[in-house]
CSV table of C-alpha atoms and ligand atoms in Angstrom, one decimal:
chain,number,residue,atom,x,y,z
S,26,UNK,CA,8.9,3.2,-25.1
S,27,UNK,CA,6.0,4.8,-23.3
S,28,UNK,CA,3.6,2.8,-25.3
S,29,UNK,CA,1.6,5.8,-26.4
S,30,UNK,CA,1.2,7.2,-22.8
S,31,UNK,CA,2.4,10.7,-22.0
S,32,UNK,CA,4.5,9.6,-19.1
S,33,UNK,CA,6.0,6.4,-17.8
S,34,UNK,CA,4.1,6.9,-14.6
S,35,UNK,CA,0.8,6.8,-16.5
S,36,UNK,CA,1.8,3.8,-18.4
S,37,UNK,CA,2.9,2.0,-15.2
S,38,UNK,CA,-0.4,2.8,-13.5
S,39,UNK,CA,-2.2,1.2,-16.4
S,40,UNK,CA,0.0,-1.9,-16.1
S,41,UNK,CA,-1.2,-2.4,-12.5
S,42,UNK,CA,-4.0,-4.9,-13.3
S,43,UNK,CA,-1.4,-7.0,-15.1
S,44,UNK,CA,0.9,-6.7,-12.1
S,45,UNK,CA,-1.8,-8.2,-9.9
S,46,UNK,CA,-2.4,-11.1,-12.2
S,47,UNK,CA,1.2,-11.8,-12.9
S,48,UNK,CA,2.1,-11.8,-9.2
S,49,UNK,CA,-0.6,-14.4,-8.5
S,50,UNK,CA,0.0,-16.6,-11.5
S,51,UNK,CA,1.2,-20.1,-10.8
S,52,UNK,CA,1.1,-19.4,-7.1
S,53,UNK,CA,-2.6,-19.2,-6.2
S,54,UNK,CA,-4.5,-21.9,-8.0
S,55,UNK,CA,-8.0,-20.7,-9.0
S,56,UNK,CA,-9.3,-24.0,-7.6
S,57,UNK,CA,-9.4,-23.1,-3.9
S,58,UNK,CA,-9.0,-26.7,-2.8
S,59,UNK,CA,-5.4,-26.6,-4.1
S,60,UNK,CA,-2.6,-25.3,-1.9
S,61,UNK,CA,-0.7,-22.0,-2.4
S,62,UNK,CA,2.9,-22.8,-3.0
S,63,UNK,CA,5.8,-20.3,-3.0
S,64,UNK,CA,8.9,-22.5,-3.1
S,65,UNK,CA,11.4,-19.6,-3.4
S,66,UNK,CA,10.3,-18.4,0.0
S,67,UNK,CA,12.2,-21.3,1.4
S,68,UNK,CA,10.0,-21.8,4.4
S,69,UNK,CA,8.4,-25.0,5.7
S,70,UNK,CA,5.0,-25.4,7.3
S,71,UNK,CA,6.8,-26.0,10.5
S,72,UNK,CA,8.6,-22.7,10.2
S,73,UNK,CA,5.3,-21.0,9.7
S,74,UNK,CA,3.8,-22.7,12.8
S,75,UNK,CA,6.8,-21.6,14.9
S,76,UNK,CA,7.2,-18.0,14.0
S,77,UNK,CA,6.3,-15.6,16.8
S,78,UNK,CA,6.8,-12.2,15.3
S,79,UNK,CA,7.4,-10.5,12.0
S,80,UNK,CA,9.3,-7.3,11.4
S,81,UNK,CA,8.8,-5.6,8.0
S,82,UNK,CA,11.6,-3.2,7.0
S,83,UNK,CA,11.4,-0.9,4.0
S,84,UNK,CA,11.6,2.8,2.9
S,85,UNK,CA,9.2,5.2,1.4
S,86,UNK,CA,6.3,3.7,-0.6
S,87,UNK,CA,7.5,0.2,0.2
S,88,UNK,CA,7.3,1.1,3.9
S,89,UNK,CA,3.6,1.9,3.4
S,90,UNK,CA,3.2,-1.7,2.0
S,91,UNK,CA,4.8,-2.8,5.3
S,92,UNK,CA,2.2,-0.9,7.4
S,93,UNK,CA,-0.6,-2.5,5.3
S,94,UNK,CA,1.1,-5.8,6.1
S,95,UNK,CA,1.0,-5.0,9.8
S,96,UNK,CA,-2.8,-4.4,9.8
S,97,UNK,CA,-3.5,-7.5,7.7
S,98,UNK,CA,-1.2,-10.0,9.5
S,99,UNK,CA,-2.2,-8.9,13.0
S,100,UNK,CA,-5.9,-8.7,12.2
S,101,UNK,CA,-6.2,-12.0,10.3
S,102,UNK,CA,-3.3,-14.2,11.5
S,103,UNK,CA,-3.0,-12.7,15.0
S,104,UNK,CA,0.8,-12.6,14.7
S,105,UNK,CA,2.5,-9.6,16.3
S,106,UNK,CA,4.1,-7.4,13.6
S,107,UNK,CA,6.6,-4.5,13.7
S,108,UNK,CA,7.2,-2.2,10.9
S,109,UNK,CA,10.3,0.0,10.6
S,110,UNK,CA,11.7,2.3,8.1
S,111,UNK,CA,15.1,1.0,7.1
S,112,UNK,CA,17.0,4.1,8.3
S,113,UNK,CA,15.6,3.8,11.8
S,114,UNK,CA,15.6,0.1,12.3
S,115,UNK,CA,19.4,-0.3,12.1
S,116,UNK,CA,20.1,2.4,14.6
S,117,UNK,CA,17.5,1.7,17.3
S,118,UNK,CA,19.1,-1.4,18.7
S,119,UNK,CA,16.1,-3.6,17.7
S,120,UNK,CA,15.4,-6.7,19.8
S,121,UNK,CA,14.9,-9.8,17.7
S,122,UNK,CA,14.5,-13.4,18.8
S,123,UNK,CA,15.1,-16.8,17.3
S,124,UNK,CA,11.6,-17.4,16.0
S,125,UNK,CA,11.3,-14.1,14.3
S,126,UNK,CA,11.4,-13.1,10.7
S,127,UNK,CA,12.7,-9.8,9.3
S,128,UNK,CA,10.9,-9.2,5.9
S,129,UNK,CA,12.4,-6.6,3.6
S,130,UNK,CA,10.2,-5.0,1.0
S,131,UNK,CA,11.9,-3.2,-1.8
S,132,UNK,CA,11.1,-2.6,-5.5
S,133,UNK,CA,14.7,-2.1,-6.6
S,134,UNK,CA,16.3,-4.5,-4.1
S,135,UNK,CA,19.2,-2.0,-3.9
S,136,UNK,CA,18.0,0.4,-1.2
S,137,UNK,CA,21.0,0.9,1.2
S,138,UNK,CA,19.0,1.2,4.4
S,139,UNK,CA,16.8,-1.8,3.7
S,140,UNK,CA,19.9,-3.9,2.9
S,141,UNK,CA,21.5,-2.7,6.2
S,142,UNK,CA,18.4,-3.7,8.1
S,143,UNK,CA,18.5,-7.2,6.6
S,144,UNK,CA,22.1,-7.5,7.8
S,145,UNK,CA,21.1,-6.4,11.3
S,146,UNK,CA,18.4,-9.1,11.2
S,147,UNK,CA,20.9,-11.7,10.1
S,148,UNK,CA,23.4,-10.8,12.8
S,149,UNK,CA,20.7,-11.3,15.4
S,150,UNK,CA,19.9,-14.7,14.1
S,151,UNK,CA,16.5,-13.9,12.6
S,152,UNK,CA,15.3,-15.5,9.4
S,153,UNK,CA,15.4,-12.8,6.7
S,154,UNK,CA,13.0,-12.8,3.8
S,155,UNK,CA,12.4,-10.4,1.0
S,156,UNK,CA,9.6,-9.2,-1.1
S,157,UNK,CA,11.2,-7.6,-4.1
S,158,UNK,CA,10.7,-6.8,-7.8
S,159,UNK,CA,14.2,-7.4,-9.1
S,160,UNK,CA,15.5,-10.9,-9.6
S,161,UNK,CA,19.1,-11.3,-8.4
S,162,UNK,CA,19.1,-7.9,-6.7
S,163,UNK,CA,21.2,-7.3,-3.5
S,164,UNK,CA,18.1,-7.8,-1.3
S,165,UNK,CA,17.2,-11.0,-3.1
S,166,UNK,CA,20.7,-12.4,-2.7
S,167,UNK,CA,20.9,-11.5,0.9
S,168,UNK,CA,17.6,-13.0,1.9
S,169,UNK,CA,17.0,-16.6,3.1
S,170,UNK,CA,13.9,-16.7,0.9
S,171,UNK,CA,12.3,-14.4,-1.6
S,172,UNK,CA,8.9,-13.6,-2.9
S,173,UNK,CA,9.2,-11.8,-6.2
S,174,UNK,CA,6.6,-9.3,-7.2
S,175,UNK,CA,6.1,-9.3,-10.9
S,176,UNK,CA,5.6,-5.7,-11.7
S,177,UNK,CA,8.2,-5.6,-14.5
S,178,UNK,CA,10.7,-2.8,-14.8
S,179,UNK,CA,9.5,0.5,-13.2
S,180,UNK,CA,10.9,3.5,-14.9
S,181,UNK,CA,9.1,6.5,-13.3
S,182,UNK,CA,10.7,7.6,-10.1
S,183,UNK,CA,7.4,7.6,-8.3
S,184,UNK,CA,6.5,4.0,-7.5
S,185,UNK,CA,3.1,2.8,-8.6
S,186,UNK,CA,2.8,-0.7,-10.0
S,187,UNK,CA,5.6,-1.9,-7.8
S,188,UNK,CA,3.5,-0.7,-4.7
S,189,UNK,CA,0.6,-2.7,-6.0
S,190,UNK,CA,2.9,-5.7,-6.5
S,191,UNK,CA,4.1,-5.3,-2.9
S,192,UNK,CA,0.6,-5.3,-1.5
S,193,UNK,CA,-0.2,-8.4,-3.5
S,194,UNK,CA,3.1,-9.9,-2.3
S,195,UNK,CA,2.2,-9.2,1.3
S,196,UNK,CA,-1.2,-10.9,0.8
S,197,UNK,CA,0.3,-13.9,-0.9
S,198,UNK,CA,2.7,-14.4,2.1
S,199,UNK,CA,-0.3,-14.0,4.4
S,200,UNK,CA,-2.4,-16.6,2.4
S,201,UNK,CA,0.6,-19.0,2.3
S,202,UNK,CA,1.1,-18.7,6.1
S,203,UNK,CA,-2.7,-19.0,6.8
S,204,UNK,CA,-2.6,-22.5,5.5
S,205,UNK,CA,-0.4,-23.6,8.5
S,206,UNK,CA,-1.6,-21.3,11.4
S,207,UNK,CA,-4.6,-21.9,13.7
S,208,UNK,CA,-7.3,-19.4,12.6
S,209,UNK,CA,-10.7,-18.6,14.1
S,210,UNK,CA,-13.6,-19.4,11.8
S,211,UNK,CA,-14.1,-15.8,11.0
S,212,UNK,CA,-10.5,-15.3,10.0
S,213,UNK,CA,-10.8,-18.4,7.9
S,214,UNK,CA,-13.7,-16.8,6.1
S,215,UNK,CA,-11.6,-13.6,5.5
S,216,UNK,CA,-8.8,-15.7,4.1
S,217,UNK,CA,-11.1,-17.5,1.7
S,218,UNK,CA,-12.5,-14.1,0.5
S,219,UNK,CA,-9.1,-12.7,0.1
S,220,UNK,CA,-7.8,-15.6,-1.9
S,221,UNK,CA,-10.8,-15.5,-4.3
S,222,UNK,CA,-11.0,-11.7,-4.4
S,223,UNK,CA,-7.4,-11.0,-5.2
S,224,UNK,CA,-7.9,-12.2,-8.8
S,225,UNK,CA,-10.8,-9.9,-9.2
S,226,UNK,CA,-8.9,-6.9,-7.9
S,227,UNK,CA,-7.1,-6.6,-11.2
S,228,UNK,CA,-10.5,-5.7,-12.7
S,229,UNK,CA,-11.3,-3.4,-9.8
S,230,UNK,CA,-8.1,-1.4,-10.5
S,231,UNK,CA,-9.0,-1.3,-14.2
S,232,UNK,CA,-12.4,0.2,-13.3
S,233,UNK,CA,-10.7,3.0,-11.3
S,234,UNK,CA,-8.4,3.7,-14.3
S,235,UNK,CA,-11.4,3.8,-16.6
S,236,UNK,CA,-13.2,6.4,-14.5
S,237,UNK,CA,-10.1,8.6,-14.0
S,238,UNK,CA,-11.8,11.7,-15.5
S,239,UNK,CA,-13.5,12.6,-12.3
S,240,UNK,CA,-10.3,12.0,-10.3
S,241,UNK,CA,-8.5,14.2,-12.8
S,242,UNK,CA,-11.0,17.1,-12.4
S,243,UNK,CA,-10.6,17.0,-8.6
S,244,UNK,CA,-6.8,16.8,-8.9
S,245,UNK,CA,-6.7,19.8,-11.2
S,246,UNK,CA,-8.4,21.8,-8.5
S,247,UNK,CA,-6.0,20.5,-5.9
S,248,UNK,CA,-3.2,21.7,-8.1
S,249,UNK,CA,-4.3,25.2,-7.5
S,250,UNK,CA,-3.8,24.9,-3.7
S,251,UNK,CA,-0.5,25.2,-1.8
S,252,UNK,CA,-1.2,22.3,0.6
S,253,UNK,CA,-3.3,19.1,0.8
S,254,UNK,CA,-4.1,16.6,3.5
S,255,UNK,CA,-4.9,12.9,3.3
S,256,UNK,CA,-6.6,11.1,6.2
S,257,UNK,CA,-7.7,7.6,6.8
S,258,UNK,CA,-8.0,4.9,9.5
S,259,UNK,CA,-7.0,1.3,9.7
S,260,UNK,CA,-5.6,0.2,6.3
S,261,UNK,CA,-6.5,3.6,4.8
S,262,UNK,CA,-4.0,5.2,7.2
S,263,UNK,CA,-0.9,4.0,5.3
S,264,UNK,CA,-2.8,4.8,2.1
S,265,UNK,CA,-3.3,8.4,3.3
S,266,UNK,CA,0.5,8.6,3.9
S,267,UNK,CA,1.1,7.1,0.4
S,268,UNK,CA,-1.2,9.6,-1.2
S,269,UNK,CA,0.6,12.5,0.5
S,270,UNK,CA,4.0,11.1,-0.4
S,271,UNK,CA,3.1,10.7,-4.1
S,272,UNK,CA,1.6,14.2,-4.3
S,273,UNK,CA,4.6,15.8,-2.7
S,274,UNK,CA,7.0,13.9,-4.7
S,275,UNK,CA,5.7,14.7,-8.2
S,276,UNK,CA,3.7,17.9,-7.8
S,277,UNK,CA,5.8,19.6,-5.1
S,278,UNK,CA,2.5,20.6,-3.3
S,279,UNK,CA,3.0,20.3,0.4
S,280,UNK,CA,1.0,17.3,1.6
S,281,UNK,CA,0.5,15.4,4.9
S,282,UNK,CA,-0.9,12.0,5.4
S,283,UNK,CA,-2.5,11.4,8.7
S,284,UNK,CA,-4.4,8.9,10.8
S,285,UNK,CA,-7.8,10.6,10.8
S,286,UNK,CA,-8.2,10.5,14.6
S,287,UNK,CA,-4.9,12.4,15.0
S,288,UNK,CA,-6.2,15.5,13.3
S,289,UNK,CA,-7.7,17.0,16.4
S,290,UNK,CA,-4.4,16.6,18.2
S,291,UNK,CA,-2.9,19.5,16.4
S,292,UNK,CA,-3.1,19.4,12.6
S,293,UNK,CA,-6.8,20.6,12.7
S,294,UNK,CA,-5.3,24.1,13.4
S,295,UNK,CA,-4.2,24.2,9.8
S,296,UNK,CA,-7.6,23.5,8.3
S,297,UNK,CA,-9.3,26.6,6.9
S,298,UNK,CA,-11.6,27.5,4.1
S,299,UNK,CA,-10.9,25.6,0.9
S,300,UNK,CA,-8.0,23.5,2.1
S,301,UNK,CA,-8.3,20.1,0.4
S,302,UNK,CA,-8.6,17.0,2.7
S,303,UNK,CA,-8.8,13.7,0.9
S,304,UNK,CA,-10.6,11.3,3.3
S,305,UNK,CA,-10.3,7.6,2.6
S,306,UNK,CA,-13.3,5.7,4.0
S,307,UNK,CA,-12.9,2.2,2.5
S,308,UNK,CA,-12.6,0.3,5.8
S,309,UNK,CA,-16.0,-0.8,7.1
S,310,UNK,CA,-14.8,-1.3,10.7
S,311,UNK,CA,-14.0,2.5,11.0
S,312,UNK,CA,-16.5,3.9,8.5
S,313,UNK,CA,-18.6,5.7,11.2
S,314,UNK,CA,-15.4,7.2,12.7
S,315,UNK,CA,-14.4,8.5,9.3
S,316,UNK,CA,-17.8,10.1,8.8
S,317,UNK,CA,-17.2,12.0,12.1
S,318,UNK,CA,-13.8,13.1,10.9
S,319,UNK,CA,-15.2,14.4,7.7
S,320,UNK,CA,-17.7,16.4,9.7
S,321,UNK,CA,-14.9,17.9,11.7
S,322,UNK,CA,-13.2,18.9,8.4
S,323,UNK,CA,-16.3,20.4,7.0
S,324,UNK,CA,-16.9,22.4,10.2
S,325,UNK,CA,-13.7,24.3,9.4
S,326,UNK,CA,-15.0,25.0,5.9
S,327,UNK,CA,-12.2,22.9,4.4
S,328,UNK,CA,-12.8,21.1,1.1
S,329,UNK,CA,-13.3,17.4,1.9
S,330,UNK,CA,-12.9,14.8,-0.9
S,331,UNK,CA,-14.1,11.3,-0.1
S,332,UNK,CA,-12.8,7.9,-1.4
S,333,UNK,CA,-15.4,5.3,-0.7
S,334,UNK,CA,-16.7,2.0,-2.1
S,335,UNK,CA,-19.4,2.2,-4.7
S,336,UNK,CA,-22.9,2.2,-3.3
S,337,UNK,CA,-21.9,4.5,-0.4
S,338,UNK,CA,-24.7,6.8,0.7
S,339,UNK,CA,-23.7,8.6,3.9
S,340,UNK,CA,-20.4,10.1,2.7
S,341,UNK,CA,-21.9,11.0,-0.7
S,342,UNK,CA,-24.8,12.8,1.1
S,343,UNK,CA,-22.4,14.6,3.4
S,344,UNK,CA,-19.8,15.7,0.8
S,345,UNK,CA,-21.9,16.0,-2.4
S,346,UNK,CA,-21.5,13.6,-5.4
S,347,UNK,CA,-19.0,15.9,-7.1
S,348,UNK,CA,-16.6,15.5,-4.2
S,349,UNK,CA,-16.7,11.7,-4.0
S,350,UNK,CA,-14.4,9.2,-5.8
S,351,UNK,CA,-15.4,5.6,-5.7
S,352,UNK,CA,-13.7,2.2,-5.9
S,353,UNK,CA,-15.5,-1.1,-6.6
S,354,UNK,CA,-16.9,-2.6,-3.4
S,355,UNK,CA,-15.3,-5.9,-2.3
S,356,UNK,CA,-13.9,-6.2,1.2
S,357,UNK,CA,-11.7,-4.1,3.4
S,358,UNK,CA,-8.4,-5.9,2.5
S,359,UNK,CA,-9.1,-5.8,-1.2
S,360,UNK,CA,-10.2,-2.1,-1.1
S,361,UNK,CA,-6.6,-1.1,-0.5
S,362,UNK,CA,-5.6,-1.9,-4.1
S,363,UNK,CA,-8.1,0.2,-6.1
S,364,UNK,CA,-7.9,2.9,-3.4
S,365,UNK,CA,-4.1,3.1,-3.8
S,366,UNK,CA,-4.7,3.7,-7.5
S,367,UNK,CA,-7.1,6.6,-6.7
S,368,UNK,CA,-4.5,8.4,-4.7
S,369,UNK,CA,-1.9,7.8,-7.4
S,370,UNK,CA,-4.2,9.3,-10.0
S,371,UNK,CA,-4.7,12.4,-7.8
S,372,UNK,CA,-1.0,12.9,-7.6
S,373,UNK,CA,-0.4,12.3,-11.2
S,374,UNK,CA,-3.1,14.7,-12.5
S,375,UNK,CA,-2.2,17.4,-10.0
S,376,UNK,CA,1.5,17.2,-11.1
S,377,UNK,CA,0.4,17.2,-14.8
S,378,UNK,CA,-1.7,20.3,-14.3
S,379,UNK,CA,1.3,22.1,-12.9
S,380,UNK,CA,3.5,21.0,-15.7
S,381,UNK,CA,6.0,19.1,-13.5
S,382,UNK,CA,8.6,16.7,-14.7
S,383,UNK,CA,6.5,13.7,-13.6
S,384,UNK,CA,8.8,10.8,-14.4
S,385,UNK,CA,11.9,12.5,-13.0
S,386,UNK,CA,11.0,14.8,-10.1
S,387,UNK,CA,13.7,17.1,-8.8
S,388,UNK,CA,16.2,15.9,-6.2
S,389,UNK,CA,15.1,12.3,-6.4
S,390,UNK,CA,16.7,9.1,-7.6
S,391,UNK,CA,14.9,5.9,-8.6
S,392,UNK,CA,17.1,3.8,-6.5
S,393,UNK,CA,18.6,5.1,-3.2
S,394,UNK,CA,21.8,3.1,-2.9
S,395,UNK,CA,23.5,5.5,-0.5
S,396,UNK,CA,22.5,6.3,3.1
U,29,LIG,C1,8.1,6.9,-3.8
U,29,LIG,C2,9.2,5.9,-4.0
U,29,LIG,C3,10.2,5.7,-2.9
U,29,LIG,C4,10.6,4.2,-2.9
U,29,LIG,C5,11.7,4.0,-1.8
U,29,LIG,C6,12.1,2.6,-1.7
U,29,LIG,O1,7.3,6.9,-4.9
U,29,LIG,O2,9.3,5.4,-5.1
U,29,LIG,O3,9.7,6.1,-1.7
U,29,LIG,O4,9.5,3.5,-2.5
U,29,LIG,O5,12.9,4.8,-2.2
U,29,LIG,O6,12.6,2.0,-2.8
U,29,LIG,P1,12.7,0.5,-3.0
U,29,LIG,O7,11.3,-0.1,-3.0
U,29,LIG,O8,13.4,0.3,-4.4
U,29,LIG,O9,13.5,-0.1,-1.9
């Protein structure tokens, strides 16, 4: 059942290149002159032209895919985007208008708070879409249109390949909509790169999995610590949160994911000698800022581990080669995929070193069907 892997989580992490390819297949023609079509989304080019705001609703790891969506949609398509966790959205009296879409993201398609958020959207007359992994799930049935991620069944409680599927799903929706929105020439270029690069990101993820030995060695040292921090900016910010969530969930090490610039507003007080801080620096627009944040961390004698694109020099010089994990260099949007895999591997190998029940962590259920 585990196909020779020690845990379902490890097996599922290794299925991630396939998730990327399967989710793109038949939707994104390799010939870039051909349009992207996703009929099950049930939206027309006119709907895309008219939409004024998107609200992503999701829980846990799926919420982090929603935050990634916010950065990407606002930066590239210039559409205003909200992101809410399901358990907050429904109780905060959200304001929705006619030309707004509520987009639920859910692996299982059965998460109670996500479903309730979709109902709230419907009641307010918004179009409700879903990005989900389970065909015929409650979320899929409730939605006006669906984009299925094709991660296949996910058994481990900690979500890995479904998260990768969600990010690809978000990008697919973005690429589809980009065809019918007015974009600046530079945004058009980003869209072209994203469309071509998505196929290659399966290989980028594979490369990270192939070089997991170094990640494992670092993770085994993190396992000896009572606490860990993850920091990042721009699209690395939701990944920092995801890294912390994954580590907490399966290793039971206390972890916090933070926007790097927020450290000095309080959390820096906790940094002392040897405290691990995983600093993601895959986003070129904020790379210099991340280098400054790493210097702040080092000044407290904390242990800073960098995640950077291959070919990086400054972070490597600052932290030392032994404290740097790399991902294949592509572009900021695509970096998110292999970087997500690096933080998954850190969590996995830390939990493994501690002998935790990785596939079935205490107190957690795979699908949260109650409030
Ligand atoms: C964390 C994890 C959870 C789920 C969350 C939402 O590893 O798996 O945080 O992401 O419970 O579940 P779905 O996506 O099924 O709605």
